[in-house]
PDB file of C-alpha atoms and ligand atoms in Angstrom:
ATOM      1  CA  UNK A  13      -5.192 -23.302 -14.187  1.00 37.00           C
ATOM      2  CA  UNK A  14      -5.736 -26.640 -13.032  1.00 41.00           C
ATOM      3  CA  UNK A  15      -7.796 -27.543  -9.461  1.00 42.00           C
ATOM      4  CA  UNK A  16      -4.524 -28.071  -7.777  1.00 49.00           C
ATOM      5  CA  UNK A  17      -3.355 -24.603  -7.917  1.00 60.00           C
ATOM      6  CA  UNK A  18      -6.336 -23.080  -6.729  1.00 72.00           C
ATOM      7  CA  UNK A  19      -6.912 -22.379  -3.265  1.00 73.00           C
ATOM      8  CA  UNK A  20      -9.835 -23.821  -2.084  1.00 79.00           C
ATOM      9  CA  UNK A  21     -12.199 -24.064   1.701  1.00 79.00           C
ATOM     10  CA  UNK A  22     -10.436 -27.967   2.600  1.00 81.00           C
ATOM     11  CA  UNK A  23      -6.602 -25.058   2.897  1.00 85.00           C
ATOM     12  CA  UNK A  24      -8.298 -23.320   5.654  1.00 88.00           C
ATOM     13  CA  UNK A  25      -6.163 -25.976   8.045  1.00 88.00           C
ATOM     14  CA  UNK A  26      -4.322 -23.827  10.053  1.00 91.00           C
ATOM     15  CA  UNK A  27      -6.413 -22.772  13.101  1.00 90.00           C
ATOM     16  CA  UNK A  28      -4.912 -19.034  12.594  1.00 93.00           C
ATOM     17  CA  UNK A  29      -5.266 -16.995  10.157  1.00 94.00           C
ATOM     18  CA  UNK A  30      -1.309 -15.904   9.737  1.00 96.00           C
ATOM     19  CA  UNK A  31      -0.599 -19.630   9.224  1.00 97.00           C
ATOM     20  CA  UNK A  32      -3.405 -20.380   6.581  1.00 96.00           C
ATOM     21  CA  UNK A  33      -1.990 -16.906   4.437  1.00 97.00           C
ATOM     22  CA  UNK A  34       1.741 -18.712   4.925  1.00 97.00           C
ATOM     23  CA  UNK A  35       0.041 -21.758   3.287  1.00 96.00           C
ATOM     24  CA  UNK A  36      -1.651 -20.318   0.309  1.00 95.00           C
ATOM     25  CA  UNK A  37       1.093 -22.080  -1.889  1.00 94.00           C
ATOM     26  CA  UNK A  38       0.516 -26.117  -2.837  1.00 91.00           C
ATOM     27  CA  UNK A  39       3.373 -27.461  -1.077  1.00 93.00           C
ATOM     28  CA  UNK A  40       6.674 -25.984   0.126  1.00 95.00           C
ATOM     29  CA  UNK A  41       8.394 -29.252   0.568  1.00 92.00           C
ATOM     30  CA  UNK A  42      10.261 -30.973  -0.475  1.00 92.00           C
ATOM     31  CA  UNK A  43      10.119 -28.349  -3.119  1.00 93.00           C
ATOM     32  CA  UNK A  44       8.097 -25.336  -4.165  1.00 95.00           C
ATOM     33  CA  UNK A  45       4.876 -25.946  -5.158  1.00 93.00           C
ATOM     34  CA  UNK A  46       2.442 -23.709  -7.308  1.00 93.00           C
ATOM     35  CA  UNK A  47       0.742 -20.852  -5.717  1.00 94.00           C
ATOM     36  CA  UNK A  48      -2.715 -20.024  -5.332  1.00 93.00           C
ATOM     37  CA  UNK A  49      -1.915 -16.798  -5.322  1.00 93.00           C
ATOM     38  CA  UNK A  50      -2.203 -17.266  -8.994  1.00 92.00           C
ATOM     39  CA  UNK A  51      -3.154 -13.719  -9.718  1.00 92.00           C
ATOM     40  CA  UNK A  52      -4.833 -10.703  -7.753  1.00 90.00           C
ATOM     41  CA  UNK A  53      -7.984 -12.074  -8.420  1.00 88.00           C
ATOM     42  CA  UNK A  54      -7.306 -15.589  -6.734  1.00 90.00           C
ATOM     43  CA  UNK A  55      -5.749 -13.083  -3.965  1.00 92.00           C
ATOM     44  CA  UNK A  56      -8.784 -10.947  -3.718  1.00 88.00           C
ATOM     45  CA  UNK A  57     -11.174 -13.995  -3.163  1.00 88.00           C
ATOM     46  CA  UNK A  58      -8.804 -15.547  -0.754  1.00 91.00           C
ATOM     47  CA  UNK A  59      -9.136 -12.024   1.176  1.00 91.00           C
ATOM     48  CA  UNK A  60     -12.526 -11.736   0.966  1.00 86.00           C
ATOM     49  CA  UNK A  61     -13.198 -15.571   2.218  1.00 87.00           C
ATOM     50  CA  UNK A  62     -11.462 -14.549   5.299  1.00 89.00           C
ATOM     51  CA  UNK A  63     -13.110 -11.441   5.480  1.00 86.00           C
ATOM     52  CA  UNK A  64     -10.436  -9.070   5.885  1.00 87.00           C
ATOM     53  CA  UNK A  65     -11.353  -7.146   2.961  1.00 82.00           C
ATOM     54  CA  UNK A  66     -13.488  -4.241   3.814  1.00 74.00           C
ATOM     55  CA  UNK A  67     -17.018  -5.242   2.324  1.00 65.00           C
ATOM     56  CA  UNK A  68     -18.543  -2.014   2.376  1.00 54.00           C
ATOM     57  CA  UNK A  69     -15.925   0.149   1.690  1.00 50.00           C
ATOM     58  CA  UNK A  70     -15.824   0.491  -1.809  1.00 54.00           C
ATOM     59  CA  UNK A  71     -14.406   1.919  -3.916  1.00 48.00           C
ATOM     60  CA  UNK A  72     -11.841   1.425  -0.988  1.00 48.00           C
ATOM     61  CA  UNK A  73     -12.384  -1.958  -0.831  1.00 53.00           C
ATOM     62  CA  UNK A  74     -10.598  -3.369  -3.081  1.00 76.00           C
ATOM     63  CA  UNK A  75      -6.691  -2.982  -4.260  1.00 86.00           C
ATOM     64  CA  UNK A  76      -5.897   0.301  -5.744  1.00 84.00           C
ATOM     65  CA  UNK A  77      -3.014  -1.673  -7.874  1.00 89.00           C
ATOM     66  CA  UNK A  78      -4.152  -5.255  -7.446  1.00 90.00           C
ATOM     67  CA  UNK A  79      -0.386  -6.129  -8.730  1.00 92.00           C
ATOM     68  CA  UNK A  80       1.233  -4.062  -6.774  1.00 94.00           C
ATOM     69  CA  UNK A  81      -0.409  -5.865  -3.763  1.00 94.00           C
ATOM     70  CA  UNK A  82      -0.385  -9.377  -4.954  1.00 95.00           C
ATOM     71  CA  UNK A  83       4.054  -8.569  -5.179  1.00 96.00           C
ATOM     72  CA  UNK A  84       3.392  -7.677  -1.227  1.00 96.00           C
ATOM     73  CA  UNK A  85       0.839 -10.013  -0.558  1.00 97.00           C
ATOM     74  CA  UNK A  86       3.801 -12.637  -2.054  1.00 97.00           C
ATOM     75  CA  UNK A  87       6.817 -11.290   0.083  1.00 97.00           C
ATOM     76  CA  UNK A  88       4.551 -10.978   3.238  1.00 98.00           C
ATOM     77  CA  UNK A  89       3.871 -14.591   2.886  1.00 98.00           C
ATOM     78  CA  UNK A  90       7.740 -15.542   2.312  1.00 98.00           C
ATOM     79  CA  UNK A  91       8.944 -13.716   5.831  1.00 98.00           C
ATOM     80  CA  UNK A  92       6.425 -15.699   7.425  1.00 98.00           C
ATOM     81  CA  UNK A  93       7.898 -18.946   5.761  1.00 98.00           C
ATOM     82  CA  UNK A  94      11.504 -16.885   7.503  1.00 98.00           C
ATOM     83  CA  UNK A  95       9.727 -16.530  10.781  1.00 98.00           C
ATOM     84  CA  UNK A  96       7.278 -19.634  11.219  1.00 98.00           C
ATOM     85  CA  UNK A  97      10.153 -22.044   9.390  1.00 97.00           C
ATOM     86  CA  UNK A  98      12.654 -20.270  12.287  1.00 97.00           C
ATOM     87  CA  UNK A  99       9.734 -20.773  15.568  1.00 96.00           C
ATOM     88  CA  UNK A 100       8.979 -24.641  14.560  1.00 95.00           C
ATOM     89  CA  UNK A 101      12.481 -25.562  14.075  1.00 95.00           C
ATOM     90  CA  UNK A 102      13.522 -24.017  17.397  1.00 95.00           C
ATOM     91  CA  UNK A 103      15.299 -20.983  16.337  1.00 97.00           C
ATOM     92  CA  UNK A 104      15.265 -17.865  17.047  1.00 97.00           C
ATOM     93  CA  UNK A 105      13.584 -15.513  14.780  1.00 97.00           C
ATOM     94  CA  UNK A 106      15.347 -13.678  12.151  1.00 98.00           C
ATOM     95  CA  UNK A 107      15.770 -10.208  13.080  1.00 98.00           C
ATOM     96  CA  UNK A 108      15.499  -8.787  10.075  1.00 98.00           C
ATOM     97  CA  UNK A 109      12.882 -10.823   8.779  1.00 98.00           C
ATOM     98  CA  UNK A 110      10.712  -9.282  12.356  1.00 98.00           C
ATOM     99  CA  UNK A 111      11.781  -6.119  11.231  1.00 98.00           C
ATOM    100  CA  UNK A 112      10.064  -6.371   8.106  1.00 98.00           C
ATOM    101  CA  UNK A 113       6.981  -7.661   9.382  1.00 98.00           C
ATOM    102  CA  UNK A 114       6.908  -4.524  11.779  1.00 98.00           C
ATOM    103  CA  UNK A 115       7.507  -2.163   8.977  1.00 98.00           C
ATOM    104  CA  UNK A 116       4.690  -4.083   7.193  1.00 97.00           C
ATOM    105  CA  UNK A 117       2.444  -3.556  10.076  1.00 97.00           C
ATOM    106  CA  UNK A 118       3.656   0.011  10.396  1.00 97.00           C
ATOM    107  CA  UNK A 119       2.678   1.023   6.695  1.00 95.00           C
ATOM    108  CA  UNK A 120      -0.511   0.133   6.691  1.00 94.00           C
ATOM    109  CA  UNK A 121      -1.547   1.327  10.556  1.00 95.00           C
ATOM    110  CA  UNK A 122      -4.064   3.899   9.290  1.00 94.00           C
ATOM    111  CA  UNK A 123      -6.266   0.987   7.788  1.00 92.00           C
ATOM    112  CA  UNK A 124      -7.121  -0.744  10.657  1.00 94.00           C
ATOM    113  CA  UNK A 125      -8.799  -0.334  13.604  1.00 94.00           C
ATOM    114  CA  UNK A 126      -7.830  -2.954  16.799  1.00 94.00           C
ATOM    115  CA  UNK A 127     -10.827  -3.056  18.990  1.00 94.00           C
ATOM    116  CA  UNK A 128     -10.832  -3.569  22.542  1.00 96.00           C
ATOM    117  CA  UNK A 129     -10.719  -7.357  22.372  1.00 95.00           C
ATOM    118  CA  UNK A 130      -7.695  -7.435  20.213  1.00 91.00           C
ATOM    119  CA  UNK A 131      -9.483  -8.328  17.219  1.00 92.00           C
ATOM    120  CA  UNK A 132      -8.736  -6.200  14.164  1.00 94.00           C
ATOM    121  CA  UNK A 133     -11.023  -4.027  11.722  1.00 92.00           C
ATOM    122  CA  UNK A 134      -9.721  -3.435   8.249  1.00 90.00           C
ATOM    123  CA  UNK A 135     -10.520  -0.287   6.954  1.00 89.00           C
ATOM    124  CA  UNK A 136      -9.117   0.473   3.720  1.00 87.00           C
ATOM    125  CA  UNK A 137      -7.832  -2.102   1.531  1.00 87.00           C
ATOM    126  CA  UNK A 138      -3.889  -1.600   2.441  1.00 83.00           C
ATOM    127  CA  UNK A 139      -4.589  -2.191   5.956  1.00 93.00           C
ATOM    128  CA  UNK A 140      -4.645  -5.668   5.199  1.00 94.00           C
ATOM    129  CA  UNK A 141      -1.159  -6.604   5.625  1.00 96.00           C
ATOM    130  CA  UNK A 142      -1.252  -4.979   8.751  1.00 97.00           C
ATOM    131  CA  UNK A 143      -3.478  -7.402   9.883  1.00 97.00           C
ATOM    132  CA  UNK A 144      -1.833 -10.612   8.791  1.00 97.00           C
ATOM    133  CA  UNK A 145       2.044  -8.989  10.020  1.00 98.00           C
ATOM    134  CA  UNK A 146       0.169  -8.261  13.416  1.00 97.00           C
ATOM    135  CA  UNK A 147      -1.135 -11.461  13.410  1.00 96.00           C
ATOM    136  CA  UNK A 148       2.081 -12.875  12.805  1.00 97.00           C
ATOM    137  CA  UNK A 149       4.070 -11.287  15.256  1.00 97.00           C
ATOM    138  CA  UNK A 150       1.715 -12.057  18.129  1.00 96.00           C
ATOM    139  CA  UNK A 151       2.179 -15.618  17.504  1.00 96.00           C
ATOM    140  CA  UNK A 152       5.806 -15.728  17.322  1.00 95.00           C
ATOM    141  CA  UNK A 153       6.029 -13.352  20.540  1.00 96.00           C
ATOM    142  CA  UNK A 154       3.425 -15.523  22.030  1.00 94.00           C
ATOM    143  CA  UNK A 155       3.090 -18.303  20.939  1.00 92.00           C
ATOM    144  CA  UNK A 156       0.278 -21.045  22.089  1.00 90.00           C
ATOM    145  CA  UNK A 157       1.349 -23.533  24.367  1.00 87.00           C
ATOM    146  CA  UNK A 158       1.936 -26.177  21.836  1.00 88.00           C
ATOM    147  CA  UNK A 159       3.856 -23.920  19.000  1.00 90.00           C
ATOM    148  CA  UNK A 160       3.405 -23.642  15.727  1.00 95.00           C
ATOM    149  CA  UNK A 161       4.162 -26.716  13.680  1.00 95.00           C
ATOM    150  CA  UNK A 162       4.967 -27.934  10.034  1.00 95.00           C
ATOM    151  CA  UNK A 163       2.879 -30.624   7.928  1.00 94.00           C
ATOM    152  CA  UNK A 164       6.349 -33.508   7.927  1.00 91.00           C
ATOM    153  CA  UNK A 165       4.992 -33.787   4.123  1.00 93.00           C
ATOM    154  CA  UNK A 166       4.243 -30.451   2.824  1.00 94.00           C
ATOM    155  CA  UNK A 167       5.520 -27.567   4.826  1.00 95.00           C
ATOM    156  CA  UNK A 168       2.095 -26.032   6.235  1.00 96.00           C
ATOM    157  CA  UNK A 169       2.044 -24.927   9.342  1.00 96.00           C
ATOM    158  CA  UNK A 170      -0.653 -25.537  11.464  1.00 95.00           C
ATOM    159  CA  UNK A 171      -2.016 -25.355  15.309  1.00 94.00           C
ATOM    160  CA  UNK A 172      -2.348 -28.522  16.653  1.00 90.00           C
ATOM    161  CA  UNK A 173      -4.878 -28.608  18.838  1.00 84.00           C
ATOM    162  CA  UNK A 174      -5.899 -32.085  18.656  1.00 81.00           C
ATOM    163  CA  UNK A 175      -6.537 -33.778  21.828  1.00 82.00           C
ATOM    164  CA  UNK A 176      -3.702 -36.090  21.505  1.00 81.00           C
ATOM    165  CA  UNK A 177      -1.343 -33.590  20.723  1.00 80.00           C
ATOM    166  CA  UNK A 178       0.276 -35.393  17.920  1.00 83.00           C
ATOM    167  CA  UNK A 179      -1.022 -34.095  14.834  1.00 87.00           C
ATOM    168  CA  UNK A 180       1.989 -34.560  12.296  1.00 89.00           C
ATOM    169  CA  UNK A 181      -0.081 -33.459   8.968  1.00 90.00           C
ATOM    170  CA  UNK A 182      -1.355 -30.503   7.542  1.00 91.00           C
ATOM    171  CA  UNK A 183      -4.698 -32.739   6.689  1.00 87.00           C
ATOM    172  CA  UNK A 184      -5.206 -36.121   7.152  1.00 84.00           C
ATOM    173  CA  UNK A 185      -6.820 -35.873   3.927  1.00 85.00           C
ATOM    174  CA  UNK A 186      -4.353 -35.438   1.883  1.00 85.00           C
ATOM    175  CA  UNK A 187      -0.682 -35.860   3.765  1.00 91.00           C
ATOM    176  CA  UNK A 188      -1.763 -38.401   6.345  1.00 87.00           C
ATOM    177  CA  UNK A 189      -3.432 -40.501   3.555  1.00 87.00           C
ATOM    178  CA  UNK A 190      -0.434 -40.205   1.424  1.00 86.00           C
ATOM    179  CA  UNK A 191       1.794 -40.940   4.358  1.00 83.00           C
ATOM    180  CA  UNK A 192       0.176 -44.176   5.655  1.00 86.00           C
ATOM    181  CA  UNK A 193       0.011 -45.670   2.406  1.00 87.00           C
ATOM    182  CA  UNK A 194       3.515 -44.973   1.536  1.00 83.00           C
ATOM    183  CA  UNK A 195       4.614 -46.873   5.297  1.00 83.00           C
ATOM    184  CA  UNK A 196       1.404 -49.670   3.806  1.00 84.00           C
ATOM    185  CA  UNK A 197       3.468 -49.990   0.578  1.00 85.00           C
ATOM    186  CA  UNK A 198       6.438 -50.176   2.619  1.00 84.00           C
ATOM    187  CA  UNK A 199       5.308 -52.671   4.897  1.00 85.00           C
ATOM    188  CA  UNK A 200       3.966 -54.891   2.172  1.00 83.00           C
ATOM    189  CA  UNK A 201       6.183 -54.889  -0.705  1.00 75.00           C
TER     190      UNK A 201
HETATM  191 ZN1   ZN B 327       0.897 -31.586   4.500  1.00 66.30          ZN
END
């Protein structure tokens, strides 16, 4: 395992949680990069950072088949790519992709609680993936005034909620660096 394919605070980009799970892979253009959803364990800590694991609900707390839920935690995160890809292009959103998000949600109802101010409580471990299809379906059926956009470089999606309103990159860390030294290079042969 090398630092690049582990998922570390600098991902947390997003400005929603939905959009920083959809990201937990190194780049998805212009081709598939590694995940950091290397294993359960990388999944697990991921979780935990973002405290949607129960913390005191163990033994409940944690993944009854850890692979069995890193294989769901993996296909939750590829409808997103279905759904978020389909919103920031201007599409509509794949029915049956919204279908399985709402299933998701459906199957693990009974671990979460949704409190008055439309936060969510995760109370067993499988009500996790409630949380993030919720999450994902309110921001493709409402979605903030500015959408939900893709890095031009790597395929995160992000919020942008910069005052100028013309954030472009995931980071300008990493793919606005890259990006205006590639037009530098360009510009100066
Ligand atoms: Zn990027």
């Amino acid at each position: 395992m090398t630092a690049t394919t582990e998922w570390v605070e600098d991902h947390f980009i997003a400005g929603d949680l939905a959009l920083d799970f959809a990201n937990t892979v190194y780049r998805r253009t212009p081709e598939l990069g590694a995940d950091l959803f290397t294993n359960a364990v990388a999944l697990t800590t991921w979780l935990d950072r973002t405290h949607l694991l129960p913390a005191t609900d163990q033994p409940y707390g944690r993944f009854a088949d850890p692979d069995a839920a890193l294989d769901e935690a993996r296909a939750l995160r590829g409808l997103f790519w279905t759904v978020f890809d389909a919103h920031s292009d201007g599409r509509t959103i794949p029915a049956d992709a919204l279908s399985s998000l709402l299933a998701t949600a459906r199957r693990g109802i009974a671990g979460i609680t949704v409190n008055p101010d439309g936060s969510m409580t995760t109370l067993a471990s499988e009500g996790v993936f409630a949380i993030l299809a919720l999450r994902a379906i309110r921001l493709v059926l409402s979605p903030p005034s500015r959408g939900v956009h893709a890095c031009d470089r790597c395929g995160w999606f992000f919020l942008d909620n910069s005052r100028g309103r013309r954030r472009r990159w995931c980071s300008m860390k990493t793919c606005g660096n890259q990006a205006k030294a590639e037009r530098f290079r360009a510009a100066h042969p």
